[in-house]
Amino acid sequence: MRRTGRRRAEAGGDGRGDGLQGSLLREIAAAPGRLPEALALFALRHLGPGAGPSVERLRAAHPDADATALRALVVTRGRRRVTAEGSFVGGPFLFLIPVAFCGALLAQARIVLELAATEGRDTTDPERAAELLVLQGVYADTAAARAALDAAPDRSRSESRRGRMTALRDLVLRMAWLLGLLTPSDEKVGLWTRIGQWALVGCVFLVGLVAPLVWLPYMAFSYNRATNRLVDRATVFYIGSRDLRTSRGIRVDPATAVAGLRALGSMMLPTVALLLVIATDTRIAGGRWPVVGIVLTTGCLVTGGWWLWRRRRQRREAPP
């Protein structure tokens, strides 16, 4: 029981890691125009109380670690949490994108709170919410961020007149920008580079409809890159200089490598199934295409469902 309580505290701050994602999604869906502010306040309420004690436990578990090493431990653990919470957005479970993004956003916010805790700052202080908005690039300084946080939500402008799918699309795009998955405004990207990026996303999307786990290495890489940017800014903000040991990870992340192997494995199922269809000349109503469609759809559902079930079981049963 003691181990389970500690694991839940580290996962969600209050033992409701899974529920936090849904709660955040409902909150930001009610006022999508205030997504950054809602996220900052939500993270302060639900993650702030647990961030400080979590760092203290980490410090106690590594008594020989200096300040730089402690920050590196915080970032390494946080980066893995970001990837684990938000990587699965493909195949038959595209409707889970908002939930996955909420999990990743909360994991990134927790990294910032824990980095603040390593410098002795109170993770329940409302100033942390303002700092998070600055580090995410939403506001230029904490004064503007505090003013936005203190402002009452504008309920006069209803967004319900728009189609539900349009509103959901805009919300997902806002979350992707806030996560850093979309190119930050301060990064100059050429036209052809931009076209190549979107072409890659399109290819991953199309292949992911058949083999959903191809999203794992793609999103793991994207999350790592975006989180490194956020960590760089947070380190400069709290420490005053960029800590190379904290902001730079190893070149090949083990989690990304494992995700790549799983993606290749997920592609084997539909490939073998299609070869069997061709070898046995299986047909429905005199045609082979209906069989191909059934095989690909079933393979996608089986692979994606197995991974999703396995991921949830690991979150509930893994040791701290």
mmCIF file of N, CA and C in Angstrom, residues 99-189:
data_model
loop_
_atom_site.group_PDB
_atom_site.id
_atom_site.type_symbol
_atom_site.label_atom_id
_atom_site.label_comp_id
_atom_site.label_asym_id
_atom_site.label_seq_id
_atom_site.Cartn_x
_atom_site.Cartn_y
_atom_site.Cartn_z
ATOM 1 N N VAL A 99 -7.152 13.844 -24.877
ATOM 2 C CA VAL A 99 -6.795 13.287 -23.575
ATOM 3 C C VAL A 99 -5.289 13.097 -23.473
ATOM 4 N N ALA A 100 -4.676 12.568 -24.547
ATOM 5 C CA ALA A 100 -3.233 12.356 -24.549
ATOM 6 C C ALA A 100 -2.490 13.683 -24.419
ATOM 7 N N PHE A 101 -2.946 14.693 -25.137
ATOM 8 C CA PHE A 101 -2.298 16.004 -25.060
ATOM 9 C C PHE A 101 -2.431 16.600 -23.661
ATOM 10 N N CYS A 102 -3.589 16.399 -23.027
ATOM 11 C CA CYS A 102 -3.759 16.900 -21.654
ATOM 12 C C CYS A 102 -2.749 16.236 -20.723
ATOM 13 N N GLY A 103 -2.558 14.927 -20.882
ATOM 14 C CA GLY A 103 -1.578 14.237 -20.062
ATOM 15 C C GLY A 103 -0.177 14.773 -20.265
ATOM 16 N N ALA A 104 0.184 15.029 -21.520
ATOM 17 C CA ALA A 104 1.517 15.557 -21.804
ATOM 18 C C ALA A 104 1.681 16.982 -21.282
ATOM 19 N N LEU A 105 0.644 17.799 -21.410
ATOM 20 C CA LEU A 105 0.708 19.166 -20.898
ATOM 21 C C LEU A 105 0.911 19.184 -19.385
ATOM 22 N N LEU A 106 0.190 18.312 -18.687
ATOM 23 C CA LEU A 106 0.349 18.249 -17.238
ATOM 24 C C LEU A 106 1.741 17.749 -16.859
ATOM 25 N N ALA A 107 2.266 16.804 -17.623
ATOM 26 C CA ALA A 107 3.607 16.296 -17.331
ATOM 27 C C ALA A 107 4.659 17.380 -17.562
ATOM 28 N N GLN A 108 4.506 18.171 -18.610
ATOM 29 C CA GLN A 108 5.436 19.276 -18.830
ATOM 30 C C GLN A 108 5.339 20.315 -17.715
ATOM 31 N N ALA A 109 4.116 20.620 -17.312
ATOM 32 C CA ALA A 109 3.939 21.589 -16.224
ATOM 33 C C ALA A 109 4.593 21.088 -14.947
ATOM 34 N N ARG A 110 4.512 19.798 -14.716
ATOM 35 C CA ARG A 110 5.123 19.251 -13.506
ATOM 36 C C ARG A 110 6.646 19.374 -13.549
ATOM 37 N N ILE A 111 7.243 19.214 -14.713
ATOM 38 C CA ILE A 111 8.695 19.409 -14.828
ATOM 39 C C ILE A 111 9.065 20.816 -14.381
ATOM 40 N N VAL A 112 8.310 21.803 -14.861
ATOM 41 C CA VAL A 112 8.596 23.191 -14.501
ATOM 42 C C VAL A 112 8.452 23.392 -12.994
ATOM 43 N N LEU A 113 7.384 22.855 -12.416
ATOM 44 C CA LEU A 113 7.173 23.002 -10.977
ATOM 45 C C LEU A 113 8.295 22.322 -10.182
ATOM 46 N N GLU A 114 8.718 21.163 -10.630
ATOM 47 C CA GLU A 114 9.774 20.455 -9.905
ATOM 48 C C GLU A 114 11.119 21.150 -10.072
ATOM 49 N N LEU A 115 11.379 21.739 -11.235
ATOM 50 C CA LEU A 115 12.601 22.524 -11.398
ATOM 51 C C LEU A 115 12.592 23.728 -10.462
ATOM 52 N N ALA A 116 11.423 24.333 -10.327
ATOM 53 C CA ALA A 116 11.315 25.445 -9.371
ATOM 54 C C ALA A 116 11.572 24.954 -7.956
ATOM 55 N N ALA A 117 11.084 23.748 -7.639
ATOM 56 C CA ALA A 117 11.281 23.196 -6.299
ATOM 57 C C ALA A 117 12.752 22.914 -6.016
ATOM 58 N N THR A 118 13.519 22.530 -7.038
ATOM 59 C CA THR A 118 14.946 22.277 -6.813
ATOM 60 C C THR A 118 15.686 23.545 -6.399
ATOM 61 N N GLU A 119 15.118 24.696 -6.738
ATOM 62 C CA GLU A 119 15.726 25.975 -6.356
ATOM 63 C C GLU A 119 15.094 26.548 -5.093
ATOM 64 N N GLY A 120 14.314 25.727 -4.398
ATOM 65 C CA GLY A 120 13.738 26.156 -3.131
ATOM 66 C C GLY A 120 12.506 27.025 -3.248
ATOM 67 N N ARG A 121 11.880 27.075 -4.421
ATOM 68 C CA ARG A 121 10.681 27.907 -4.590
ATOM 69 C C ARG A 121 9.427 27.122 -4.206
ATOM 70 N N ASP A 122 8.471 27.827 -3.662
ATOM 71 C CA ASP A 122 7.220 27.233 -3.226
ATOM 72 C C ASP A 122 6.381 26.867 -4.451
ATOM 73 N N THR A 123 6.111 25.585 -4.623
ATOM 74 C CA THR A 123 5.377 25.140 -5.813
ATOM 75 C C THR A 123 3.876 25.366 -5.705
ATOM 76 N N THR A 124 3.419 25.891 -4.595
ATOM 77 C CA THR A 124 1.998 26.241 -4.467
ATOM 78 C C THR A 124 1.762 27.741 -4.573
ATOM 79 N N ASP A 125 2.832 28.508 -4.752
ATOM 80 C CA ASP A 125 2.721 29.955 -4.890
ATOM 81 C C ASP A 125 2.116 30.290 -6.248
ATOM 82 N N PRO A 126 1.093 31.158 -6.319
ATOM 83 C CA PRO A 126 0.493 31.530 -7.602
ATOM 84 C C PRO A 126 1.495 32.079 -8.610
ATOM 85 N N GLU A 127 2.652 32.543 -8.137
ATOM 86 C CA GLU A 127 3.667 33.055 -9.052
ATOM 87 C C GLU A 127 4.157 31.959 -9.998
ATOM 88 N N ARG A 128 4.099 30.690 -9.537
ATOM 89 C CA ARG A 128 4.542 29.586 -10.396
ATOM 90 C C ARG A 128 3.654 29.474 -11.626
ATOM 91 N N ALA A 129 2.356 29.734 -11.499
ATOM 92 C CA ALA A 129 1.457 29.670 -12.647
ATOM 93 C C ALA A 129 1.826 30.739 -13.668
ATOM 94 N N ALA A 130 2.143 31.947 -13.181
ATOM 95 C CA ALA A 130 2.547 33.025 -14.088
ATOM 96 C C ALA A 130 3.860 32.669 -14.785
ATOM 97 N N GLU A 131 4.788 32.081 -14.042
ATOM 98 C CA GLU A 131 6.076 31.687 -14.631
ATOM 99 C C GLU A 131 5.890 30.618 -15.698
ATOM 100 N N LEU A 132 4.970 29.691 -15.468
ATOM 101 C CA LEU A 132 4.712 28.652 -16.456
ATOM 102 C C LEU A 132 4.227 29.258 -17.771
ATOM 103 N N LEU A 133 3.351 30.239 -17.695
ATOM 104 C CA LEU A 133 2.860 30.896 -18.908
ATOM 105 C C LEU A 133 3.988 31.601 -19.658
ATOM 106 N N VAL A 134 4.909 32.196 -18.933
ATOM 107 C CA VAL A 134 6.048 32.862 -19.576
ATOM 108 C C VAL A 134 6.944 31.836 -20.251
ATOM 109 N N LEU A 135 7.226 30.737 -19.571
ATOM 110 C CA LEU A 135 8.102 29.710 -20.115
ATOM 111 C C LEU A 135 7.486 29.019 -21.324
ATOM 112 N N GLN A 136 6.161 28.960 -21.372
ATOM 113 C CA GLN A 136 5.485 28.385 -22.534
ATOM 114 C C GLN A 136 5.411 29.360 -23.694
ATOM 115 N N GLY A 137 5.841 30.591 -23.483
ATOM 116 C CA GLY A 137 5.824 31.586 -24.541
ATOM 117 C C GLY A 137 4.489 32.251 -24.751
ATOM 118 N N VAL A 138 3.586 32.111 -23.789
ATOM 119 C CA VAL A 138 2.255 32.717 -23.930
ATOM 120 C C VAL A 138 2.323 34.215 -23.664
ATOM 121 N N TYR A 139 3.113 34.611 -22.649
ATOM 122 C CA TYR A 139 3.277 36.026 -22.304
ATOM 123 C C TYR A 139 4.762 36.351 -22.185
ATOM 124 N N ALA A 140 5.075 37.627 -22.376
ATOM 125 C CA ALA A 140 6.476 38.038 -22.380
ATOM 126 C C ALA A 140 7.053 38.156 -20.987
ATOM 127 N N ASP A 141 6.223 38.445 -19.993
ATOM 128 C CA ASP A 141 6.727 38.594 -18.630
ATOM 129 C C ASP A 141 5.663 38.144 -17.642
ATOM 130 N N THR A 142 6.085 37.983 -16.388
ATOM 131 C CA THR A 142 5.168 37.481 -15.369
ATOM 132 C C THR A 142 4.089 38.488 -14.996
ATOM 133 N N ALA A 143 4.367 39.772 -15.175
ATOM 134 C CA ALA A 143 3.348 40.779 -14.860
ATOM 135 C C ALA A 143 2.142 40.618 -15.778
ATOM 136 N N ALA A 144 2.401 40.462 -17.074
ATOM 137 C CA ALA A 144 1.302 40.255 -18.011
ATOM 138 C C ALA A 144 0.609 38.932 -17.748
ATOM 139 N N ALA A 145 1.372 37.914 -17.376
ATOM 140 C CA ALA A 145 0.778 36.612 -17.088
ATOM 141 C C ALA A 145 -0.112 36.679 -15.859
ATOM 142 N N ARG A 146 0.339 37.389 -14.822
ATOM 143 C CA ARG A 146 -0.486 37.527 -13.616
ATOM 144 C C ARG A 146 -1.780 38.254 -13.911
ATOM 145 N N ALA A 147 -1.711 39.277 -14.726
ATOM 146 C CA ALA A 147 -2.927 40.017 -15.080
ATOM 147 C C ALA A 147 -3.913 39.117 -15.818
ATOM 148 N N ALA A 148 -3.389 38.262 -16.707
ATOM 149 C CA ALA A 148 -4.269 37.357 -17.448
ATOM 150 C C ALA A 148 -4.873 36.305 -16.530
ATOM 151 N N LEU A 149 -4.100 35.835 -15.574
ATOM 152 C CA LEU A 149 -4.605 34.835 -14.644
ATOM 153 C C LEU A 149 -5.673 35.416 -13.722
ATOM 154 N N ASP A 150 -5.518 36.691 -13.365
ATOM 155 C CA ASP A 150 -6.478 37.338 -12.471
ATOM 156 C C ASP A 150 -7.752 37.767 -13.181
ATOM 157 N N ALA A 151 -7.680 37.883 -14.512
ATOM 158 C CA ALA A 151 -8.848 38.332 -15.270
ATOM 159 C C ALA A 151 -9.920 37.258 -15.266
ATOM 160 N N ALA A 152 -11.152 37.666 -15.131
ATOM 161 C CA ALA A 152 -12.272 36.717 -15.146
ATOM 162 C C ALA A 152 -12.482 36.217 -16.568
ATOM 163 N N PRO A 153 -12.844 34.972 -16.744
ATOM 164 C CA PRO A 153 -13.121 34.448 -18.086
ATOM 165 C C PRO A 153 -14.244 35.226 -18.752
ATOM 166 N N ASP A 154 -14.066 35.465 -20.050
ATOM 167 C CA ASP A 154 -15.072 36.199 -20.812
ATOM 168 C C ASP A 154 -16.158 35.226 -21.262
ATOM 169 N N ARG A 155 -17.307 35.261 -20.591
ATOM 170 C CA ARG A 155 -18.402 34.358 -20.925
ATOM 171 C C ARG A 155 -19.363 34.956 -21.949
ATOM 172 N N SER A 156 -19.126 36.216 -22.311
ATOM 173 C CA SER A 156 -20.076 36.854 -23.221
ATOM 174 C C SER A 156 -19.949 36.340 -24.641
ATOM 175 N N ARG A 157 -18.737 35.847 -24.983
ATOM 176 C CA ARG A 157 -18.511 35.393 -26.346
ATOM 177 C C ARG A 157 -18.629 33.875 -26.385
ATOM 178 N N SER A 158 -19.749 33.392 -26.812
ATOM 179 C CA SER A 158 -19.986 31.949 -26.824
ATOM 180 C C SER A 158 -19.350 31.322 -28.046
ATOM 181 N N GLU A 159 -18.684 30.181 -27.837
ATOM 182 C CA GLU A 159 -18.064 29.469 -28.933
ATOM 183 C C GLU A 159 -18.904 28.268 -29.354
ATOM 184 N N SER A 160 -20.079 28.149 -28.771
ATOM 185 C CA SER A 160 -20.916 26.997 -29.076
ATOM 186 C C SER A 160 -21.585 27.121 -30.434
ATOM 187 N N ARG A 161 -21.543 28.291 -31.033
ATOM 188 C CA ARG A 161 -22.183 28.469 -32.327
ATOM 189 C C ARG A 161 -21.403 27.750 -33.416
ATOM 190 N N ARG A 162 -20.117 27.571 -33.212
ATOM 191 C CA ARG A 162 -19.324 26.869 -34.187
ATOM 192 C C ARG A 162 -19.595 25.375 -34.086
ATOM 193 N N GLY A 163 -19.263 24.662 -35.140
ATOM 194 C CA GLY A 163 -19.435 23.227 -35.108
ATOM 195 C C GLY A 163 -18.556 22.590 -34.046
ATOM 196 N N ARG A 164 -19.043 21.479 -33.518
ATOM 197 C CA ARG A 164 -18.298 20.809 -32.450
ATOM 198 C C ARG A 164 -16.950 20.318 -32.956
ATOM 199 N N MET A 165 -16.906 19.790 -34.182
ATOM 200 C CA MET A 165 -15.646 19.286 -34.719
ATOM 201 C C MET A 165 -14.653 20.418 -34.961
ATOM 202 N N THR A 166 -15.157 21.570 -35.398
ATOM 203 C CA THR A 166 -14.277 22.720 -35.608
ATOM 204 C C THR A 166 -13.690 23.191 -34.293
ATOM 205 N N ALA A 167 -14.517 23.254 -33.267
ATOM 206 C CA ALA A 167 -14.034 23.670 -31.956
ATOM 207 C C ALA A 167 -13.003 22.682 -31.409
ATOM 208 N N LEU A 168 -13.256 21.391 -31.610
ATOM 209 C CA LEU A 168 -12.318 20.378 -31.138
ATOM 210 C C LEU A 168 -10.992 20.475 -31.887
ATOM 211 N N ARG A 169 -11.071 20.707 -33.191
ATOM 212 C CA ARG A 169 -9.847 20.849 -33.982
ATOM 213 C C ARG A 169 -9.029 22.032 -33.495
ATOM 214 N N ASP A 170 -9.679 23.165 -33.278
ATOM 215 C CA ASP A 170 -8.959 24.352 -32.806
ATOM 216 C C ASP A 170 -8.334 24.105 -31.437
ATOM 217 N N LEU A 171 -9.059 23.387 -30.576
ATOM 218 C CA LEU A 171 -8.541 23.101 -29.246
ATOM 219 C C LEU A 171 -7.303 22.213 -29.330
ATOM 220 N N VAL A 172 -7.345 21.203 -30.190
ATOM 221 C CA VAL A 172 -6.198 20.307 -30.349
ATOM 222 C C VAL A 172 -4.989 21.063 -30.883
ATOM 223 N N LEU A 173 -5.215 21.962 -31.846
ATOM 224 C CA LEU A 173 -4.120 22.751 -32.394
ATOM 225 C C LEU A 173 -3.517 23.668 -31.326
ATOM 226 N N ARG A 174 -4.359 24.246 -30.480
ATOM 227 C CA ARG A 174 -3.848 25.088 -29.394
ATOM 228 C C ARG A 174 -3.016 24.277 -28.412
ATOM 229 N N MET A 175 -3.493 23.070 -28.115
ATOM 230 C CA MET A 175 -2.734 22.225 -27.205
ATOM 231 C C MET A 175 -1.401 21.817 -27.834
ATOM 232 N N ALA A 176 -1.406 21.503 -29.125
ATOM 233 C CA ALA A 176 -0.163 21.123 -29.801
ATOM 234 C C ALA A 176 0.827 22.277 -29.806
ATOM 235 N N TRP A 177 0.319 23.489 -30.000
ATOM 236 C CA TRP A 177 1.216 24.652 -29.953
ATOM 237 C C TRP A 177 1.771 24.846 -28.550
ATOM 238 N N LEU A 178 0.921 24.702 -27.552
ATOM 239 C CA LEU A 178 1.362 24.893 -26.182
ATOM 240 C C LEU A 178 2.365 23.814 -25.774
ATOM 241 N N LEU A 179 2.195 22.609 -26.281
ATOM 242 C CA LEU A 179 3.129 21.531 -25.997
ATOM 243 C C LEU A 179 4.482 21.752 -26.667
ATOM 244 N N GLY A 180 4.488 22.575 -27.725
ATOM 245 C CA GLY A 180 5.714 22.762 -28.481
ATOM 246 C C GLY A 180 5.833 21.815 -29.653
ATOM 247 N N LEU A 181 4.749 21.067 -29.966
ATOM 248 C CA LEU A 181 4.792 20.151 -31.101
ATOM 249 C C LEU A 181 4.710 20.908 -32.415
ATOM 250 N N LEU A 182 4.012 22.027 -32.422
ATOM 251 C CA LEU A 182 4.040 22.929 -33.574
ATOM 252 C C LEU A 182 5.218 23.866 -33.411
ATOM 253 N N THR A 183 5.793 24.300 -34.520
ATOM 254 C CA THR A 183 6.998 25.112 -34.482
ATOM 255 C C THR A 183 6.781 26.387 -33.699
ATOM 256 N N PRO A 184 7.587 26.651 -32.667
ATOM 257 C CA PRO A 184 7.452 27.893 -31.906
ATOM 258 C C PRO A 184 7.633 29.117 -32.790
ATOM 259 N N SER A 185 7.006 30.212 -32.363
ATOM 260 C CA SER A 185 7.044 31.437 -33.163
ATOM 261 C C SER A 185 8.446 32.017 -33.275
ATOM 262 N N ASP A 186 9.335 31.701 -32.286
ATOM 263 C CA ASP A 186 10.670 32.272 -32.322
ATOM 264 C C ASP A 186 11.640 31.436 -33.141
ATOM 265 N N GLU A 187 11.159 30.373 -33.785
ATOM 266 C CA GLU A 187 12.029 29.527 -34.591
ATOM 267 C C GLU A 187 11.709 29.738 -36.061
ATOM 268 N N LYS A 188 12.702 30.183 -36.829
ATOM 269 C CA LYS A 188 12.519 30.451 -38.242
ATOM 270 C C LYS A 188 12.639 29.154 -39.031
ATOM 271 N N VAL A 189 11.622 28.873 -39.820
ATOM 272 C CA VAL A 189 11.597 27.653 -40.616
ATOM 273 C C VAL A 189 11.264 28.025 -42.051
#
